[in-house]
PDB file of C-alpha atoms in Angstrom:
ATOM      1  CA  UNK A   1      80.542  83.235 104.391  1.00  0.00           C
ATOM      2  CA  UNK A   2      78.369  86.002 102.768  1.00  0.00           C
ATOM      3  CA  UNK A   3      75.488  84.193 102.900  1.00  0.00           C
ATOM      4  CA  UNK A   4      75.246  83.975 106.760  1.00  0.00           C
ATOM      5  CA  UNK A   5      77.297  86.718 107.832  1.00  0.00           C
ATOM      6  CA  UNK A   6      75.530  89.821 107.868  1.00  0.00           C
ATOM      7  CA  UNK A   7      77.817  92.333 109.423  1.00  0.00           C
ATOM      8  CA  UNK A   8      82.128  92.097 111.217  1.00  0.00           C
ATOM      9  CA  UNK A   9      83.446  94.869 113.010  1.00  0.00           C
ATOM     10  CA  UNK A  10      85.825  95.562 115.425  1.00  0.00           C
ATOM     11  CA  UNK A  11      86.879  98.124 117.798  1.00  0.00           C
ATOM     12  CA  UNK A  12      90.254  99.183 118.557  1.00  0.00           C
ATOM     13  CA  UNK A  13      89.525 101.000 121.635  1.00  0.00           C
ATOM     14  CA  UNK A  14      87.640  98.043 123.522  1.00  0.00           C
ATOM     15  CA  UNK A  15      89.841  95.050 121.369  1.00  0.00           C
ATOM     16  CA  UNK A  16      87.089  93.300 120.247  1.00  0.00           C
ATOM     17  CA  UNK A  17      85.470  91.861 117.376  1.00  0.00           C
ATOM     18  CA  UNK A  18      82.056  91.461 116.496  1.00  0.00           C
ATOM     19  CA  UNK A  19      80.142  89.351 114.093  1.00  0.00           C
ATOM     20  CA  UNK A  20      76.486  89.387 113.302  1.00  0.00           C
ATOM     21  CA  UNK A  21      74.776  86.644 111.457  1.00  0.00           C
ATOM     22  CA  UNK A  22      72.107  87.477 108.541  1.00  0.00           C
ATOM     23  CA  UNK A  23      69.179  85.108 109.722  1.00  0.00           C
ATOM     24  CA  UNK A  24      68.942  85.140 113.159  1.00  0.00           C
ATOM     25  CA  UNK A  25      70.574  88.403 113.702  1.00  0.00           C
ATOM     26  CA  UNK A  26      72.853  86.050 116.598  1.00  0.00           C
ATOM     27  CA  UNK A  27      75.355  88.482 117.756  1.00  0.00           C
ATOM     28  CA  UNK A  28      78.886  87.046 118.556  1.00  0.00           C
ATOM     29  CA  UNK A  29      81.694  89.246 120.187  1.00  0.00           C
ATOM     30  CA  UNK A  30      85.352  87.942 120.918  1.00  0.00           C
ATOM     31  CA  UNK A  31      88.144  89.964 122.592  1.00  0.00           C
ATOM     32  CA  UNK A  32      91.037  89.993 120.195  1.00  0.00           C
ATOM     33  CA  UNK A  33      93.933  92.738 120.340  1.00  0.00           C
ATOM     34  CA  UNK A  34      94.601  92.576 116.665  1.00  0.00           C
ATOM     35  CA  UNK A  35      98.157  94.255 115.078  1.00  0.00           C
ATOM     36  CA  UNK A  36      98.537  95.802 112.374  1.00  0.00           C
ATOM     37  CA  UNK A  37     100.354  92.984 109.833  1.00  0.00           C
ATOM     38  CA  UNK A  38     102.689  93.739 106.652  1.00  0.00           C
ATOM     39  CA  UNK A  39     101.994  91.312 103.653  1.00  0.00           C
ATOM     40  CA  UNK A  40     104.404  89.538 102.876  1.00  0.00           C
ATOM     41  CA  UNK A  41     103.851  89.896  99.002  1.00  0.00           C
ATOM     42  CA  UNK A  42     104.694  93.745  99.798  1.00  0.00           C
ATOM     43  CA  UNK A  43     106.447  94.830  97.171  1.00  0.00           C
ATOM     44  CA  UNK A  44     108.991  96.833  98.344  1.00  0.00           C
ATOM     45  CA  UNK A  45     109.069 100.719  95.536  1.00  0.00           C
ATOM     46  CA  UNK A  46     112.690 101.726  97.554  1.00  0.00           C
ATOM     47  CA  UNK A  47     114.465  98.463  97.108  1.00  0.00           C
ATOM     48  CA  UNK A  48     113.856  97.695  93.003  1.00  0.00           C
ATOM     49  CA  UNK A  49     114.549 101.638  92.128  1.00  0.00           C
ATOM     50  CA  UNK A  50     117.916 101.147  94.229  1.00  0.00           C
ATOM     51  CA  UNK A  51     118.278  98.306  91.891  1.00  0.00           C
ATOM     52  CA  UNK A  52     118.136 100.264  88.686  1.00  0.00           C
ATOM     53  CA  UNK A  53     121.747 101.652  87.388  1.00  0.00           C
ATOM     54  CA  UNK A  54     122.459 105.225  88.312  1.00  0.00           C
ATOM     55  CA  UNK A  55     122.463 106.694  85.078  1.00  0.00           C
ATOM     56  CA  UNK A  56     118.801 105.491  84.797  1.00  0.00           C
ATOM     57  CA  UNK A  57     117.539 106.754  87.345  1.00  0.00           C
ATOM     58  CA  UNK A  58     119.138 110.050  87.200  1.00  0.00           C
ATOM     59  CA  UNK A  59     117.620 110.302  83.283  1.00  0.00           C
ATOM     60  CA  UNK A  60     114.715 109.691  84.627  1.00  0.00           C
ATOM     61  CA  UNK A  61     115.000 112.277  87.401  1.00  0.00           C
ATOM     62  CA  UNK A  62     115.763 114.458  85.003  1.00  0.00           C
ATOM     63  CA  UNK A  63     112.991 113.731  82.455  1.00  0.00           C
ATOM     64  CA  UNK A  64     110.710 114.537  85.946  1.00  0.00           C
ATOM     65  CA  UNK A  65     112.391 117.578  86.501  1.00  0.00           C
ATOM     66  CA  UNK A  66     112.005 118.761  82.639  1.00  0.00           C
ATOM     67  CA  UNK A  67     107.977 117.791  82.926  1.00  0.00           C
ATOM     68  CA  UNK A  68     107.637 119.944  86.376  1.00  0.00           C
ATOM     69  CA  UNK A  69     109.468 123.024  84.876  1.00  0.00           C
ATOM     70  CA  UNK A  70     107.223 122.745  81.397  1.00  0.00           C
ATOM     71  CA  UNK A  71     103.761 122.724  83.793  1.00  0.00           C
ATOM     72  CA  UNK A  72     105.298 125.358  85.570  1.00  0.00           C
ATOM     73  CA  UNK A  73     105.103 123.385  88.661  1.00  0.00           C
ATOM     74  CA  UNK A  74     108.852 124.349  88.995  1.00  0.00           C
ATOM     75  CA  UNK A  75     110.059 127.923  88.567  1.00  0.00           C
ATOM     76  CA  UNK A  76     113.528 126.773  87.631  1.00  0.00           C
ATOM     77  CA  UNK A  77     116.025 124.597  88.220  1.00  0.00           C
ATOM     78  CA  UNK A  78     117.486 126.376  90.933  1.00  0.00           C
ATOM     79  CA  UNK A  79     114.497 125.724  93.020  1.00  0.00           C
ATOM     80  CA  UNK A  80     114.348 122.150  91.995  1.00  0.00           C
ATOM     81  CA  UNK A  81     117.986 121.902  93.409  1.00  0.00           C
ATOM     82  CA  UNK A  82     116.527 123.244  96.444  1.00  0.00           C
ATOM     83  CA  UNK A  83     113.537 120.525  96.760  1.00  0.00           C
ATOM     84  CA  UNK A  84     116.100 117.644  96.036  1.00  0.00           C
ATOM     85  CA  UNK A  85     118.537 118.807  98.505  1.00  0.00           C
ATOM     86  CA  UNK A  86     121.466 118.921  96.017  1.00  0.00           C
ATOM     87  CA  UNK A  87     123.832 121.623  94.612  1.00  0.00           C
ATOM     88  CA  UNK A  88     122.243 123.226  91.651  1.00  0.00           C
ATOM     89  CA  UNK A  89     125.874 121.887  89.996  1.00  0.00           C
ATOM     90  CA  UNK A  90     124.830 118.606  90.358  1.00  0.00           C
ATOM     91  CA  UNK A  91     121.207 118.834  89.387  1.00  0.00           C
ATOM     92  CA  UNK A  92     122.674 120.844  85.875  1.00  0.00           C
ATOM     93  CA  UNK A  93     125.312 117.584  85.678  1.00  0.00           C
ATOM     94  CA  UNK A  94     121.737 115.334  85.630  1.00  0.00           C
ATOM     95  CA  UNK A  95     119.816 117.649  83.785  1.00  0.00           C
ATOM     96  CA  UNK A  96     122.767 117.331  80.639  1.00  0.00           C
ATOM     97  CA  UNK A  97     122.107 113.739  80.119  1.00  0.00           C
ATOM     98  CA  UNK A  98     118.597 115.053  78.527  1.00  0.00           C
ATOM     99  CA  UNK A  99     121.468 116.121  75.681  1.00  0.00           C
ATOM    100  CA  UNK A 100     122.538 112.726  74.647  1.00  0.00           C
ATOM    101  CA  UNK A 101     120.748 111.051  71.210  1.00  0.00           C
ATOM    102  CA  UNK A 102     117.361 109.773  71.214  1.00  0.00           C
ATOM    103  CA  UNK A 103     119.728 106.481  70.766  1.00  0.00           C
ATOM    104  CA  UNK A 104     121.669 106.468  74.189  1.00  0.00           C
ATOM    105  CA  UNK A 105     118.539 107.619  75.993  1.00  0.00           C
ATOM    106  CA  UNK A 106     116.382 104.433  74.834  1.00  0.00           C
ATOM    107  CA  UNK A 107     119.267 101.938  75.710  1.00  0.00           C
ATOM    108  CA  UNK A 108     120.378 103.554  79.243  1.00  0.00           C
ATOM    109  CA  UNK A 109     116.440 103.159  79.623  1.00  0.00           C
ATOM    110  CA  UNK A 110     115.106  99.783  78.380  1.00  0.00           C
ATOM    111  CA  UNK A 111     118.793  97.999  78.000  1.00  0.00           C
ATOM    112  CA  UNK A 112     119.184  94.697  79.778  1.00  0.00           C
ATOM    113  CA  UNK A 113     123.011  95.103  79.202  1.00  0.00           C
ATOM    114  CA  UNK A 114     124.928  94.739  82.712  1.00  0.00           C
ATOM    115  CA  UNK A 115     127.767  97.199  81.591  1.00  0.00           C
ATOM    116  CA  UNK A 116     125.539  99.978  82.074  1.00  0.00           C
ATOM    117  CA  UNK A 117     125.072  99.498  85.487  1.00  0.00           C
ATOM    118  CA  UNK A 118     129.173 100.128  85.919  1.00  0.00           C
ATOM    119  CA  UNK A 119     129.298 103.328  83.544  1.00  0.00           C
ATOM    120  CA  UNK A 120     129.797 106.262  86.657  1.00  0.00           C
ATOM    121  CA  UNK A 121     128.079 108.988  85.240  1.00  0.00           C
ATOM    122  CA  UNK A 122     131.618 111.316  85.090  1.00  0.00           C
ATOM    123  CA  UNK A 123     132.584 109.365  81.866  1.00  0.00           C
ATOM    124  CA  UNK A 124     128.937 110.550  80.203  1.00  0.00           C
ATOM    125  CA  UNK A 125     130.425 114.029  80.544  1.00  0.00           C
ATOM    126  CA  UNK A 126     132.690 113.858  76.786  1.00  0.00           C
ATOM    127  CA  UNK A 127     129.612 112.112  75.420  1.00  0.00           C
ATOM    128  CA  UNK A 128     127.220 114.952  76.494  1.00  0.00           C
ATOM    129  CA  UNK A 129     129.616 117.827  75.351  1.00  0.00           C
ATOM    130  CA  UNK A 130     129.512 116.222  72.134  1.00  0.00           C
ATOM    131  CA  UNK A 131     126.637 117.892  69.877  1.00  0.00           C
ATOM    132  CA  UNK A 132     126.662 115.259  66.915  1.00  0.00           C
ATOM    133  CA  UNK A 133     124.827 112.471  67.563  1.00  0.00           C
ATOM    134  CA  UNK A 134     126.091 110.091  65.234  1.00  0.00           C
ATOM    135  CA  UNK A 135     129.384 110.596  67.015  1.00  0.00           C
ATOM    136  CA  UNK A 136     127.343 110.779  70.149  1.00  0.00           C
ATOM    137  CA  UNK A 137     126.292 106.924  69.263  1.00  0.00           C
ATOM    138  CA  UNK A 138     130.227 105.983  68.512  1.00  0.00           C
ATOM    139  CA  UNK A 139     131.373 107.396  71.572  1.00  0.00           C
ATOM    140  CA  UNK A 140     128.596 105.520  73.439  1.00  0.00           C
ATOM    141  CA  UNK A 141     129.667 101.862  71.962  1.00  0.00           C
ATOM    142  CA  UNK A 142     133.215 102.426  72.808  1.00  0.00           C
ATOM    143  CA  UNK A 143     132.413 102.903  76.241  1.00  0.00           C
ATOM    144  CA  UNK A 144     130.451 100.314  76.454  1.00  0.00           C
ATOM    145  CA  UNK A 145     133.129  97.633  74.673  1.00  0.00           C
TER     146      UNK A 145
END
């Protein structure tokens, strides 16, 4: 096709489309009202996130948030709570999960495991209030047995 076809355009405003061959410089015009089509292989950002468990994605929130206030692209959390529509309460409950071992982190993140997907995020709380992290890490396997 690019050997022959020099130029294809089209124009909204008159529905037409235009092709010009290389050698003869032949000039072809067709009317066509052409829509503007999805593909199909779309992949669809709002639909997998929705899939992830909670607790993922609100560690991962919260790693965002962390990042914006160190650039200072955030002034504080209270005007984060602002942005995301939500009670600064609630952003502080998301922002505490940054206190649970390096441990608990990596496997709410990169775990296959299906229980985490069921763990509501109120039974983190006892986990997060505890500062040991070996004890962190026991609490953590008893929730999830």
């Amino acid at each position: 096709m690019r050997s022959i076809i020099k130029e294809v355009y089209y124009s909204t405003e008159l529905k037409r489309l235009g092709i010009i061959f290389k050698e003869s410089n032949l000039k072809l015009e067709f009317d066509v009202d052409l829509k503007q089509v999805r593909p199909l292989n779309k992949w669809h950002k709002e639909e997998e996130i929705a899939k992830e468990p909670k607790i993922r994605r609100n560690l991962a929130l919260a790693y965002q948030i962390q990042r914006l206030i160190e650039k200072n692209e955030i002034p504080n959390l209270k005007q984060a709570a602002e942005w995301l529509n939500m009670s600064q309460v609630r952003l502080n409950q998301i922002m505490n999960i940054l206190l649970l071992s390096p441990a608990i982190q990596e496997e709410i993140i990169c775990s296959q495991n299906k229980r985490i997907a069921a763990i509501p995020e109120y039974k983190l709380r006892d986990i997060i209030n505890e500062p040991d992290w070996q004890k962190q890490v026991q609490m953590w396997r008893k929730l999830l047995a």
